[in-house]
XYZ file of C-alpha atoms in Angstrom:
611
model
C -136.000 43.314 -141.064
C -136.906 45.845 -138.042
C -137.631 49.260 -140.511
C -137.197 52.817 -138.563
C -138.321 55.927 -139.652
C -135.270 56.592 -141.621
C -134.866 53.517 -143.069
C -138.477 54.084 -144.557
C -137.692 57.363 -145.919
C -134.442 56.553 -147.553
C -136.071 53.431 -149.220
C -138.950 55.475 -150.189
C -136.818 57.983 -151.705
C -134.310 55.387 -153.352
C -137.102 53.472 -154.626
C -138.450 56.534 -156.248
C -135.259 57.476 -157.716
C -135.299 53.974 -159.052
C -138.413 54.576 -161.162
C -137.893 58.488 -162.048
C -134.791 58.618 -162.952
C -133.219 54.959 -164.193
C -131.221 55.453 -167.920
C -129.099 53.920 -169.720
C -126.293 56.694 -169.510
C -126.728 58.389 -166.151
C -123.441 59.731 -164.605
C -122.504 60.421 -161.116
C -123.319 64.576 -160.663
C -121.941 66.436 -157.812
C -125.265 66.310 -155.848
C -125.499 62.622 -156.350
C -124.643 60.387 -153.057
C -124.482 56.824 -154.235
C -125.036 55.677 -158.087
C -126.577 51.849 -158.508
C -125.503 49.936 -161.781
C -129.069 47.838 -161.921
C -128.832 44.496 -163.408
C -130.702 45.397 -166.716
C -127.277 47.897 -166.860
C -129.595 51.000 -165.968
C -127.533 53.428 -163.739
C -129.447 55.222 -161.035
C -127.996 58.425 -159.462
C -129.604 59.102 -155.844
C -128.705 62.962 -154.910
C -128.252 64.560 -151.629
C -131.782 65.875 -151.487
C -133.076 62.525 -151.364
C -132.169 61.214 -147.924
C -131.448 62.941 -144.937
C -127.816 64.838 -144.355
C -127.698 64.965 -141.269
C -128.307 61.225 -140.264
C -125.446 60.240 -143.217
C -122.581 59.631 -140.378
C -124.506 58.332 -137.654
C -124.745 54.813 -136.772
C -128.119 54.276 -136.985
C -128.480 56.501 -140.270
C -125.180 54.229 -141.530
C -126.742 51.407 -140.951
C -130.232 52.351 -142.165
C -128.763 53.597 -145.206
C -126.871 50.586 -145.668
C -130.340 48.856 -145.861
C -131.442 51.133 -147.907
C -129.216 50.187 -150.789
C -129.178 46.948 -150.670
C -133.311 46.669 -150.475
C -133.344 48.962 -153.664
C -130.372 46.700 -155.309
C -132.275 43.213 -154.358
C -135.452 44.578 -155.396
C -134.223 46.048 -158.770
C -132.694 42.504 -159.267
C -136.616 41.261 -159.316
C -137.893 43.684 -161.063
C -135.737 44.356 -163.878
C -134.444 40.503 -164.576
C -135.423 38.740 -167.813
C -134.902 35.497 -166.162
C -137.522 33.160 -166.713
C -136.917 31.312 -163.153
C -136.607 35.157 -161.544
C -139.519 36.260 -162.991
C -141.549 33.283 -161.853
C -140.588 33.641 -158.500
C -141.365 37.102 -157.672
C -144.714 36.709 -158.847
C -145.046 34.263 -156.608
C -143.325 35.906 -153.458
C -146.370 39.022 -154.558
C -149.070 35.883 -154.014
C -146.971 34.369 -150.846
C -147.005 38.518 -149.769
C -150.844 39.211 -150.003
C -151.389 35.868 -148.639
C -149.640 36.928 -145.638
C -151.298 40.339 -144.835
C -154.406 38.668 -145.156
C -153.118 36.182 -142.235
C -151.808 39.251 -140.592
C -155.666 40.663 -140.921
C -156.861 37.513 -139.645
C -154.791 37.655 -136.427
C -155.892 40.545 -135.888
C -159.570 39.730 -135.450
C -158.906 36.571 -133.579
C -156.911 39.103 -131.073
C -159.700 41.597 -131.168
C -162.391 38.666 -130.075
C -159.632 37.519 -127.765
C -158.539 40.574 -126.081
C -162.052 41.912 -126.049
C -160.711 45.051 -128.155
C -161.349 46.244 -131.870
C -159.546 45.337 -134.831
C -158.214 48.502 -135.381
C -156.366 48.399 -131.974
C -155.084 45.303 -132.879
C -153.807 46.307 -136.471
C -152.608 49.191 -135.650
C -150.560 47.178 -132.698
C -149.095 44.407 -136.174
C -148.104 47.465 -137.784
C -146.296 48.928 -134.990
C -144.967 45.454 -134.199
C -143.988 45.323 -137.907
C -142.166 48.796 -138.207
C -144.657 50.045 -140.929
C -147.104 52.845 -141.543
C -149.836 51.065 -143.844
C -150.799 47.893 -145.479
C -148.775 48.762 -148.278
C -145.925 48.720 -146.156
C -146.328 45.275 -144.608
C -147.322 43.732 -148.175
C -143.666 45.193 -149.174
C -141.713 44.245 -146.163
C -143.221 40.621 -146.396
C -142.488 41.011 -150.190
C -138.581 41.782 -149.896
C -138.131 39.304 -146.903
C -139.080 36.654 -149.888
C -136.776 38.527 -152.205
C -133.849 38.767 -150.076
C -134.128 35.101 -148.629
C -133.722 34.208 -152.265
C -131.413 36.802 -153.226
C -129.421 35.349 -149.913
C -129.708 31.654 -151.466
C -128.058 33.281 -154.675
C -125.168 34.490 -153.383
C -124.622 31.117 -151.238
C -124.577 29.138 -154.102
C -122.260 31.353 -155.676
C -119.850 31.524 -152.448
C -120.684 27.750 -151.177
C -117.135 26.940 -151.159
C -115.283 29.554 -149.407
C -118.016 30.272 -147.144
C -118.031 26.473 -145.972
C -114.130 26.243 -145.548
C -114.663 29.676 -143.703
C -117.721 27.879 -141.411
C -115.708 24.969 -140.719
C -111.814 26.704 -139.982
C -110.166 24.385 -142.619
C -109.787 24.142 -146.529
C -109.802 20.760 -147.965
C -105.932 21.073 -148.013
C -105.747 21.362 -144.513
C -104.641 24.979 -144.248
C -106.238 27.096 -141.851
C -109.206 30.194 -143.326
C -108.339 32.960 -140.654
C -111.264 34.870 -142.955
C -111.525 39.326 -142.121
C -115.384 38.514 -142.673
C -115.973 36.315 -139.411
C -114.330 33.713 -136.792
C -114.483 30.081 -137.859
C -117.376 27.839 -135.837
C -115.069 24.746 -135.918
C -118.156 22.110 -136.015
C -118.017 18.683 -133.964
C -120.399 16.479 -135.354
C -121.384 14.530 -131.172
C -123.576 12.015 -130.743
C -124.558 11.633 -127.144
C -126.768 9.435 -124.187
C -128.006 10.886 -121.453
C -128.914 9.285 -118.121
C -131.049 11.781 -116.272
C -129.967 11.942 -112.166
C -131.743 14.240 -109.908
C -128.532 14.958 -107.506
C -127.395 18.641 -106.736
C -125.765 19.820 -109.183
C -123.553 21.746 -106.388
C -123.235 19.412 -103.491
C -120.925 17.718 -104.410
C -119.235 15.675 -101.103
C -122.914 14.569 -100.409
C -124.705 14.243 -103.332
C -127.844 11.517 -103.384
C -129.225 9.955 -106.720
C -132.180 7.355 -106.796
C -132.073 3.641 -106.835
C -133.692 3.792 -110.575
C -130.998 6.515 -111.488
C -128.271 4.111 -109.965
C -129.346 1.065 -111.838
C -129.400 2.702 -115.062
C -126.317 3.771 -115.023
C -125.024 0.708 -114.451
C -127.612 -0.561 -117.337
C -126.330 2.100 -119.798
C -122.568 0.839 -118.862
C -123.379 -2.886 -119.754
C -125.006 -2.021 -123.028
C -122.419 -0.443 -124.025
C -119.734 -3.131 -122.848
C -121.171 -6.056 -123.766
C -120.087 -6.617 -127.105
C -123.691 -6.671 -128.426
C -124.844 -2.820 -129.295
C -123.384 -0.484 -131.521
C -123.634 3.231 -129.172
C -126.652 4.097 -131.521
C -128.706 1.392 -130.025
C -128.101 2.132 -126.987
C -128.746 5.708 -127.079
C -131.851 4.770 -128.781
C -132.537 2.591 -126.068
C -131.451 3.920 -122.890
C -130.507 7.692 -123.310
C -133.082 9.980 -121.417
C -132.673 12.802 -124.012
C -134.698 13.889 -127.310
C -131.937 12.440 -129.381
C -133.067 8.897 -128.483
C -134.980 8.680 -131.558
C -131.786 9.626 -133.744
C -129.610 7.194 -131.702
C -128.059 9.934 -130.058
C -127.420 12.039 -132.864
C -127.101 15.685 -131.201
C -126.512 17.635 -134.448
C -123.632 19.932 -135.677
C -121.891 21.979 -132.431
C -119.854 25.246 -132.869
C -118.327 27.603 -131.091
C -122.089 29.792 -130.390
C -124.358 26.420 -129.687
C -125.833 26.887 -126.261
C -125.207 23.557 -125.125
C -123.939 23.045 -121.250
C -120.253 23.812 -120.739
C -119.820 20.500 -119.677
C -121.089 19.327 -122.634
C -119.426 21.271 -125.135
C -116.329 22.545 -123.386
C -116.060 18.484 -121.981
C -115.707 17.883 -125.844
C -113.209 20.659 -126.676
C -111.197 19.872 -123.651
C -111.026 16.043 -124.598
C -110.156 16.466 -128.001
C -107.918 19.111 -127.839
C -105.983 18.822 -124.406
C -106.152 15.134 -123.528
C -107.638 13.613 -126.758
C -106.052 11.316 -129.929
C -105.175 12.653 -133.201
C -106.313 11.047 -136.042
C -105.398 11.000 -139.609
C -104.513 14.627 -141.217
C -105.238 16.095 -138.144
C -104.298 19.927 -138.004
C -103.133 22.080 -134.982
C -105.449 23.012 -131.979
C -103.437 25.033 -129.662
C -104.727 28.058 -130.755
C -108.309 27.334 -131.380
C -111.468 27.151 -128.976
C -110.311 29.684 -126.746
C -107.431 27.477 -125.168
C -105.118 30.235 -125.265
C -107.232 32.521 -123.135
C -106.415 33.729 -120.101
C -107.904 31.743 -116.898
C -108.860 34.893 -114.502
C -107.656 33.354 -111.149
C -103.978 32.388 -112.137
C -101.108 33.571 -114.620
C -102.454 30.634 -116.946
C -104.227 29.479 -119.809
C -107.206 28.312 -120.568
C -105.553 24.548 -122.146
C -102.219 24.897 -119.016
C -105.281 24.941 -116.364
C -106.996 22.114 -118.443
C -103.226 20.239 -118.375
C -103.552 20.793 -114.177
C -106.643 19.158 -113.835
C -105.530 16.428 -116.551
C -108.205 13.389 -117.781
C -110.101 11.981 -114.836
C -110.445 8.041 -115.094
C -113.846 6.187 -113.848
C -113.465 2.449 -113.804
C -115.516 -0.257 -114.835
C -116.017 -1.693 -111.112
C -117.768 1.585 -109.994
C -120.812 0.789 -113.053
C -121.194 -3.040 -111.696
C -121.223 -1.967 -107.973
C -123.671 0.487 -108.680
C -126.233 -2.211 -110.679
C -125.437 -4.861 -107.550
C -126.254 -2.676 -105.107
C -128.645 0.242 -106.181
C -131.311 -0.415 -103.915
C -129.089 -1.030 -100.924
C -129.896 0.521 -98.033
C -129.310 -1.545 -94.993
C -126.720 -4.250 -94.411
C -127.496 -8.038 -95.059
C -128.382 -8.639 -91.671
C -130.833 -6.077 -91.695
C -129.238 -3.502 -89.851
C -129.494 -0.044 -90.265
C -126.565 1.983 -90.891
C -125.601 4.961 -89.295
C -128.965 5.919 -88.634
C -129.776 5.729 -92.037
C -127.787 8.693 -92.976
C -127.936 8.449 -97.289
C -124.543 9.342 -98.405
C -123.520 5.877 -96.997
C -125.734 4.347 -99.089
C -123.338 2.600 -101.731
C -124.487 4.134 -104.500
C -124.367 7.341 -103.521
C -120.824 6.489 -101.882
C -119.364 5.302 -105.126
C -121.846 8.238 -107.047
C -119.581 11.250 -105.266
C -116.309 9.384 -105.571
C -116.113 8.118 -109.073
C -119.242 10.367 -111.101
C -120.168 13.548 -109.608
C -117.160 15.406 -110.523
C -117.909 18.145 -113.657
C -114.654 17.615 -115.647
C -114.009 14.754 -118.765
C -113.867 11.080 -117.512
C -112.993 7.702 -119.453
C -113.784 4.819 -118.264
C -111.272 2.060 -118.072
C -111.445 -1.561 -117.680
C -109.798 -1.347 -114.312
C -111.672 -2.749 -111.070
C -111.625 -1.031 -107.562
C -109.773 -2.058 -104.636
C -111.661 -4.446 -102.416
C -114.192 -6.043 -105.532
C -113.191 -9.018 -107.238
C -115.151 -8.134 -110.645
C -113.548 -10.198 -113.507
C -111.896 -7.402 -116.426
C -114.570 -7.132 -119.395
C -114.008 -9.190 -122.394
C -112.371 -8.207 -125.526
C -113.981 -5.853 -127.905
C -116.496 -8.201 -130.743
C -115.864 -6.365 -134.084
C -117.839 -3.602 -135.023
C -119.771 -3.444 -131.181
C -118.953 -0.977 -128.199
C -116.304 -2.290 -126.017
C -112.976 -1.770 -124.090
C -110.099 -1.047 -126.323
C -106.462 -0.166 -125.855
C -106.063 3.310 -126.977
C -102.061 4.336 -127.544
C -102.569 7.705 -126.956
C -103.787 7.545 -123.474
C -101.293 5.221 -122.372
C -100.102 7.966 -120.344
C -103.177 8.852 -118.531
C -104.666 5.715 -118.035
C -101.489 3.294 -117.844
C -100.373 0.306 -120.052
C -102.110 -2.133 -120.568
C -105.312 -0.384 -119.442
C -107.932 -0.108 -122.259
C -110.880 2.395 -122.230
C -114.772 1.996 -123.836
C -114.846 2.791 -127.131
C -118.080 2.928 -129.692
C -117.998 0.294 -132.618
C -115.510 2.230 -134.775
C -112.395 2.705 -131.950
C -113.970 6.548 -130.804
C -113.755 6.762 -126.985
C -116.689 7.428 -124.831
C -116.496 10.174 -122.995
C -118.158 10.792 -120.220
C -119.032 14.404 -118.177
C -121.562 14.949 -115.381
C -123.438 18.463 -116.032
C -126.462 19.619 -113.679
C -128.906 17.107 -116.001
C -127.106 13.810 -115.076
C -124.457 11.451 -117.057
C -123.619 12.282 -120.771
C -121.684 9.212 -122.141
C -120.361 10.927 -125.761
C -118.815 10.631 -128.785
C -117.218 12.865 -131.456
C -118.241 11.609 -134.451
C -116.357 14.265 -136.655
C -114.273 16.802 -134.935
C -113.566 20.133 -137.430
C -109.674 18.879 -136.949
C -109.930 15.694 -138.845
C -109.101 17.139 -142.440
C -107.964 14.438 -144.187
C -110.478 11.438 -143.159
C -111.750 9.863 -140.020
C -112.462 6.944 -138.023
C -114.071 4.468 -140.240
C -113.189 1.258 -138.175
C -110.560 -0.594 -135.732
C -108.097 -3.023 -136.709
C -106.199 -5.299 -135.055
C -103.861 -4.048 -131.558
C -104.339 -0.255 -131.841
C -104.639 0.715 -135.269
C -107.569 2.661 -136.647
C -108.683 2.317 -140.368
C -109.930 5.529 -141.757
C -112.429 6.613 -144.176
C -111.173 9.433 -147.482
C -113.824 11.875 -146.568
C -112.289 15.331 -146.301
C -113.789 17.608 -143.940
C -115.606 19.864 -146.290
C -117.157 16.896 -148.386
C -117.937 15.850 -144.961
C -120.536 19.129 -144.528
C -121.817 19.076 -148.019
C -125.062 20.363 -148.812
C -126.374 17.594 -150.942
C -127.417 14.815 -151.025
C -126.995 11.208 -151.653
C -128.221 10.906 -155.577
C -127.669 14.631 -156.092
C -124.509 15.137 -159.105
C -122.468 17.159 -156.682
C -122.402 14.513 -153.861
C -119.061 13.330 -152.645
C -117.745 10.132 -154.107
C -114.828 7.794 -153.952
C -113.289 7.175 -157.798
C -115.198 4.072 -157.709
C -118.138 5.605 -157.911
C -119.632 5.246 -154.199
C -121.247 7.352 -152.039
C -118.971 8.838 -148.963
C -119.795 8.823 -145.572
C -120.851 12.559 -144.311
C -122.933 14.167 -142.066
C -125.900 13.996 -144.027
C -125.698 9.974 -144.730
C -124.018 9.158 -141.615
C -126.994 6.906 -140.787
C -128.347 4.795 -143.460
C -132.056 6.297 -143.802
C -134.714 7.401 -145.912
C -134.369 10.524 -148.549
C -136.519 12.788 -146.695
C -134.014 12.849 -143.718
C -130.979 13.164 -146.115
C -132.817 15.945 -147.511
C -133.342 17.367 -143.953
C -129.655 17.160 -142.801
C -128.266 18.393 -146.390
C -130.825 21.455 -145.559
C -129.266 21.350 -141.481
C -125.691 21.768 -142.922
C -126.969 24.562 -145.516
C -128.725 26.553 -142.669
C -125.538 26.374 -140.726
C -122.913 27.611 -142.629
C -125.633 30.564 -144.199
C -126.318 31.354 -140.074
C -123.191 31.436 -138.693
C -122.475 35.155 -139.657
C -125.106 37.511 -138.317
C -123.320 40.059 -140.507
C -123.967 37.774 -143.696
C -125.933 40.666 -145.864
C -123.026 42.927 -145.150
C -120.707 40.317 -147.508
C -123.559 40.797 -150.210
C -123.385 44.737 -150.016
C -119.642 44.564 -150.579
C -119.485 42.137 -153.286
C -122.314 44.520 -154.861
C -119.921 47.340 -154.259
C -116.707 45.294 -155.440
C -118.789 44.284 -158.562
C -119.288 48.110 -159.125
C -122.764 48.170 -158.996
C -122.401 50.009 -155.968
C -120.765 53.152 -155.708
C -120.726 55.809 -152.783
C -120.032 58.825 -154.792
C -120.030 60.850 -151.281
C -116.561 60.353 -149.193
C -117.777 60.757 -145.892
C -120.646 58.319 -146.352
C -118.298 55.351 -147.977
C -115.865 56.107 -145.095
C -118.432 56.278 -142.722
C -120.092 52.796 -144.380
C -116.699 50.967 -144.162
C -115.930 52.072 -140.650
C -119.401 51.117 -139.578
C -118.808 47.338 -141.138
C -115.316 46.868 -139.862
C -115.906 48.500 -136.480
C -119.149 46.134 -135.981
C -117.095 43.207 -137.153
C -114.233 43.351 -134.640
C -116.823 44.102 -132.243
C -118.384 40.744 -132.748
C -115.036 38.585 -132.912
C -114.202 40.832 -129.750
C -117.790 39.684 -128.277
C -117.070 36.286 -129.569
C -114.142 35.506 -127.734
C -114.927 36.634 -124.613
C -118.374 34.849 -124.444
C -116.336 31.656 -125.156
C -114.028 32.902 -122.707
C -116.350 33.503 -120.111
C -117.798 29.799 -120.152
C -114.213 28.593 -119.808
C -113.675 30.840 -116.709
C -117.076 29.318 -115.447
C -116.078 26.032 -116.469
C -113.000 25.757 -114.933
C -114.441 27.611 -111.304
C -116.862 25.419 -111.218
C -113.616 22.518 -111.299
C -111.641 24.034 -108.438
C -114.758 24.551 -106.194
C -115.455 20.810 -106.784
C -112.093 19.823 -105.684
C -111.298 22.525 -102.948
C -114.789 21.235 -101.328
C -113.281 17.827 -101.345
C -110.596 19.377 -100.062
C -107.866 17.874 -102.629
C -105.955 19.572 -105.124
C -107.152 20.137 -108.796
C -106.760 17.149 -110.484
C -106.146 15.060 -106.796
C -106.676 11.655 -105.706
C -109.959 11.701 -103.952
C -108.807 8.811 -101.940
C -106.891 11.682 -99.731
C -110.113 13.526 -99.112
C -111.256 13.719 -95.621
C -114.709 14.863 -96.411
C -115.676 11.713 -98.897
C -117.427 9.137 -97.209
C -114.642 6.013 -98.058
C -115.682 3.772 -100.847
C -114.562 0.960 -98.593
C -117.724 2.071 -96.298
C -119.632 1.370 -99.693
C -117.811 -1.921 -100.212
C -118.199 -3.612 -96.676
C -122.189 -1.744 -96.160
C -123.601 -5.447 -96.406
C -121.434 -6.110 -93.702
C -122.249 -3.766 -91.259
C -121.713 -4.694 -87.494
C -121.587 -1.384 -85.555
C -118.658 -3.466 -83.110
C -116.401 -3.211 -86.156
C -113.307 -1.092 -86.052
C -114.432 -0.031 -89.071
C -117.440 1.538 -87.976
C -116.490 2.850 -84.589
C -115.125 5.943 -83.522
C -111.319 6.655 -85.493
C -112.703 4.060 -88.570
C -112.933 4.754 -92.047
C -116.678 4.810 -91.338
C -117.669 6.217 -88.313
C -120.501 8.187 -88.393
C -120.222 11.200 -85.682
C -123.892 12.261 -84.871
């Protein structure tokens, strides 16, 4: 932690107090601020002449009194335990400590060679960096960072349960944790591939991608439609991103993970606005920031998702784009409208059918002019088209979308780094169980795992992991992929670091149970007031900050939408067939063809090309 002058003083003088004046039957005096019930069952009585007055109701002499208390609570924890395990560890957090002002030191003279300055310059410049006055002071401030990591560890151990139902939105039960502490982070579990293109990520009438971009699109399509590849393989494979060597595994998103909004709001908007419910699935209308306001119209967030609606990319766009990738003048030879690239075919069919920033399927339908035969039926257990009932619809019966091996439908989103083709491998909404595998027709088969077994923190062989009554291992995130014990380890630890992270306020829940536990108590009025007004205020203040940041990306989202369309000059949502500014996918279709003498082609066609 960042210490100020104040902050130093007060723990200077609490620490003091802790070592002049801790008994056995010490009672709150009039003079006394705050009394500390150590956990020996010492009481400590801290009066008014040991901190400063007149910072007690500020916010920075709130907050660094605060600190205060709970360093000289964590730290009397280590100091006064008779654990065996406690003791052990603090002497080695005072090793770890020394250890890491002698680094510190160390830096220092590589900085001073480097720098060409002295080595007191560049100490003196660690201390300041480090908020302290001495080398006393950074050996304790590495010291309680130690102590309150593991003091932090304690009291998640002790909490795991709420805090994860909190983390994830849901109890096991299904209700909904609308906790005062924090906002739920609703985690999707995504797995992703990503085929890289190197079009504008704002031109997007006229946008160009590469014959090598073109053909692997297509290739990425027939991997995963072939019957032959689970959507693992072929992100490991194909996909042009770092989670190629997980097969695609792109971790634990929630509401704060900085991924692109077509990414992550392309997920949200899927699952919650045109998606399928699964098994135990509980409400969404008022999660994700669908009920928030979209700034142009009287509408929300989800009705201005609803406009746009599902956009549908059919198979017959992929193969056209892997026959003809490298296309660039007719089959006679002839050049094409002097060359111009957005008739190129693939970049025709590239603006009409993929460069459009809102959530595609992509259906088993052909395109109007191409004779492409439908794509067999789904093999068991493979990627593959699949009628889906609850995007009949959107799509229209009898149309079936790609799915992965287990029935989840591939999404698909363009953002300004190319094609993600994704999958939800656990949405936060699934309480009951998920996807586990597809039956016959349209009925899914679904796995027991609740959704907080489904973020537990151990692992496979551990007593506490989740089993069926039969005695077997259940499928979570941390054995999702069969693998070695290392990486179990690492995910358990992914899951741990999540929940403990997603309240930057988390130390505040360890002062209060402190205080709630009565080993706290504010004997002064004004400072408890001031304390519990500080916490609160700063609380709503994030939620408040919260919501509007998620907010904000919708807004961004959804402009960036309507500027698409209104530059193709349709309606949100529209047929791009009625756009007058697309070059015609028939002009793609009948390129080969090309004779300049053809209605097509010549002034008032489909085609013509007006220098």
């Amino acid at each position: 932690m960042k210490y100020n002058k104040l902050s130093i003083s007060i723990v200077s003088a609490f620490i003091a107090a802790l070592g002049l004046t801790a008994c056995s039957n010490v009672t709150p005096n009039d003079k006394s601020i705050v009394t500390l019930t150590g956990y020996d069952g010492n009481r400590i009585n801290i009066d008014a002449n040991a901190i400063y007055n007149k910072y007690k109701v500020t916010e920075d002499g709130i907050s660094s009194f605060y600190q205060a208390i709970l360093e000289v609570m964590i730290r009397n924890y280590f100091e006064t335990s008779d654990d065996a395990e406690v003791k052990s560890s603090l002497e080695q957090f005072k090793i770890s400590a020394k250890n890491d002002v002698a680094a510190d030191k160390e830096d220092a003279r590589e900085k001073a060679e480097t720098n060409d300055t002295s080595y007191d310059t560049e100490w003196e410049a660690i201390l300041e960096a480090a908020g302290v006055e001495d080398e006393e002071g950074l050996y304790q401030k590495h010291l309680y960072s130690y102590e309150k990591t593991e003091y932090e560890d304690k009291y998640f151990e002790t909490n795991k349960a709420a805090l994860t139902s909190e983390f994830i939105g849901f109890t096991d039960n299904g209700e909904s944790v609308k906790d005062a502490h924090h906002e739920s982070m609703y985690p999707y579990h995504i797995r992703h591939i990503l085929v890289k293109t190197s079009a504008s990520a704002t031109d997007y009438v006229t946008g160009e991608i590469t014959s090598a971009e073109a053909q692997r699109l297509n290739t990425v399509y027939e991997a995963l439609a072939n019957g032959r590849n689970t959507f693992g393989q072929v992100a490991y494979s194909w996909s042009e991103d770092t989670s190629a060597s997980t097969y695609g595994d792109a971790g634990i998103m929630t509401t704060t993970t900085s991924f692109v909004n077509e990414f992550k709001l392309g997920i949200y908007a899927y699952d919650c606005v045109y998606g399928v419910d699964v098994t135990g699935t509980a409400s969404k209308t008022d999660k994700l920031g669908l009920n928030g306001s979209y700034n142009e119209e009287e509408k929300t967030v989800k009705q201005k998702l609803e406009d746009i609606g599902l956009a549908t990319v059919p198979f017959a766009a992929f193969k056209f784009l892997g026959d003809n990738y490298d296309k660039e003048k007719s089959d006679a030879g002839l050049t094409v409208n002097d060359g111009v690239a957005k008739y190129y075919p693939r970049n025709i069919i590239w603006n009409n059918y993929l460069n459009l920033h809102n959530v595609f399927v992509i259906t088993d339908e052909s395109i109007d002019g191409l004779t492409y035969q439908k794509p067999a039926d789904v093999v068991p257990g493979k990627t593959g088209f699949r009628t889906i009932d609850a995007l009949t619809p959107i799509v229209g019966a009898g149309t079936r979308v790609l799915t992965d091996e287990d029935g989840r439908v591939i999404i698909g989103v363009r953002s300004e780094y190319g094609i993600h083709f994704m999958i939800t491998e656990r949405t936060p909404f699934e309480i009951s169980g998920t996807i586990s595998g597809y039956v016959n027709g349209s009925e899914y088969s679904y796995d027991n795992t609740t959704i907080n077994e489904y973020y537990t923190t151990y692992k496979p062989g551990d007593p506490q992991y989740p089993q069926t009554t039969s005695g077997v291992d259940k499928i979570t995130y941390v054995n999702f992929m069969k693998s070695e014990e290392s990486t179990y380890s690492s995910r358990a630890k992914t899951v741990e670091d999540s929940i403990k992270g997603f309240d930057e306020m988390y130390d505040y829940r360890i002062f209060e149970e402190l205080v709630s536990n009565k080993q706290i108590q504010i004997n002064d009025a004004e400072v408890a007031d001031a304390i519990d007004r500080y916490i609160v205020q700063k609380r709503q203040y994030n939620e408040w900050n919260a919501d509007k940041t998620l907010n904000d990306s919708w807004n961004s989202y959804l402009d960036k939408i309507a500027l698409q369309y209104e530059i193709r000059g349709v309606e949100n949502g529209g047929d791009l067939n009625n756009s007058q500014r697309l070059v015609k996918v028939t002009c793609g279709i009948n390129f080969g063809n090309y004779n300049p003498n053809d209605p097509l082609w010549k002034e008032g066609g489909a085609c013509y090309y007006e220098k």
